[in-house]
Steps between C-alpha positions, in 0.01 A plus 500: 500500500428313824410710801744359757328631820166362384635171366714419803210421738334289233826309447539449875143372523553260209821370658321452831217308336749278318685428826166423660428236238844352558448492878159341452645226282777426750250491784275270299793267436599501866143437613467215251813335639384556859155359429638196321746421779226545760279258312776243462552505875134517596377230259788260565289235676162511324308585182318828565150589389458821303278650771428423862713418801878487428423552131672680217260789554613553860869505416444714191289754689762541775805535275307715251399735784864523611615572143225758449593668828862533389396616153258766618750637755771526235263651248378759746839602641717477190265627230162638611639748751735631229238535228226618741701723733184654646448176696793606722330830586253328731566470875705195591200308636310550171804383303510185713127441452523551123799266469346238730173508307678436171712220647210326673281537191750336266588225749135422570401494133790265424406263782129508420557457127709190566238350730210568264684387186609166641158445660331545162748267329462242776121509468538452125729197553355328805745272679802623306833499681842593363847375571767686691659660194182615327365646824825678569508649150143626543595671825808653336311631198228658715760660725700638208194650334389655829837663564534638147144633478508655848818698433379626162156581638625686808749697289228626266208556735241752386150574623357285220727201559455520877121504467523190280721323755258596777207357306689175434601474864150560635337261255755226568484544878121489511494204259736300722295595805183378329663171401629448854170581673381205707139607454422470125187709549677805644363708213149468642592772748773745389863528397602594852409144600830394341680714758353317800649197671186306410627487141817320608847614597639519145204694365498728805865600469505521120195725480599740777865523399386571143291792626776642720764480227254643246447800726876554525540472123212744450691753710802458270278521193359823645848655495528441124146621429529814714831591339336493155208711625743748661697524175173558314409782740839664450475479121152654504630789713800552270274491195270765649800721572639449149176610331447790741204357690456482877571169667182299561410517868200274550468250216855369482684170560501428872779254586420533872142380450612205290772416754260516796237283335738235368706481820180488700371219280828311544485545879145365503602195298781435750255543788255256342779242476630558854155492660299212349124494523497240777741702716296821500207528263431870581861608437525285187175646363608853592817457294292390203270803532792744531660347191169551316507870593848545353390324181189717463703819554738398223225407256264792553768767533716393205382788282601754767852385591591322179443766230665454164372145474263419210133528586449134426718424803279710725196333348661165581561612859135591540395175333717306748329679788161414354623144456595479868159629603330257264710211631402593856131511408520160331636365828262684731206544482448315169686188619598413143829357626684458830771706669781307329377599154463861614860503627620357168314775314649772720857373463460468124357851459754670727803322358382555144462873566841515667672343198326743262589788733869408497513465122303822443727692738808391308338593168377839627844575640662433163245714314528797739879480493492512118265799507730684741806421287325633188404825674851550637645430155273763342599748770867425437554354847548135417 
């Protein structure tokens, strides 16, 4: 016999997901039509290149960003806030920041993906131009895909998916900034050189905007991560009460510590983007050092405020800290590589740990929840 109270929410969720797919398809169709019409008008008097000035890439990136903006707004308002009601418990300003971060992230990824894709194809087919109809169809297809994917993605955001989107966004933004740099030897100094006007206007804006948006997205990602850690802490307390043990007081999940470190790291990333190295080297460097402190606190203290995780995770955290120290030593005083290589190593280590942390948190939460359910079932309280 079906349990009606339990099955009703699942049915509502399934219906909502099905409607979301329908909305995404309609939005994709509308964006395809809009992109095609825009191309037909824009390419009426010339044969466009795939990339470059007045090219297919420019039109596709603009309309795709518009479609992704609409899709992410609809996905957030119509689906995500209904399936993840805790997002509405934040103060209004945090809700606005979270929503804006998701919208900007999806729009920026869509625009950047269009630019990079058509640039690669153009480089593969040097001198290729397309007629009005082919170019318009390309713009329409890109726009439709962007609208559909953005709505589906925003409607189903999780900590894991958001971390993946953030990684894609950062990698794409930095890649475009590197390609646009007027000085091809920028890497002889450091990554922050891309954020100075000496690298060119396009590189300057792309790099710094990428950092600022990444910091905003990290603050939204923090909300998802901290919620999982808070749920884990509650389950551990309930489990202790169920088996007749005192609640752990010292070694226990600490959502506040995780929140402070991740939000602090996000604020530093925003500060690094807003204050380039050439504007104020001391402030820029101070932001980098403060961010390093937050990272070290997370890595070295993981065993204290993230109990319940497998020991291999804590070993990984310590190994990442050792890796950061080793990377710093290879830069100075060993001079094995330059500052750019050191920055690449740091970003790779930190982001790799963050992805593992998110996945391990989700797994630990599921395991502890199962353990609590089993104990409650044995006690006749399930």
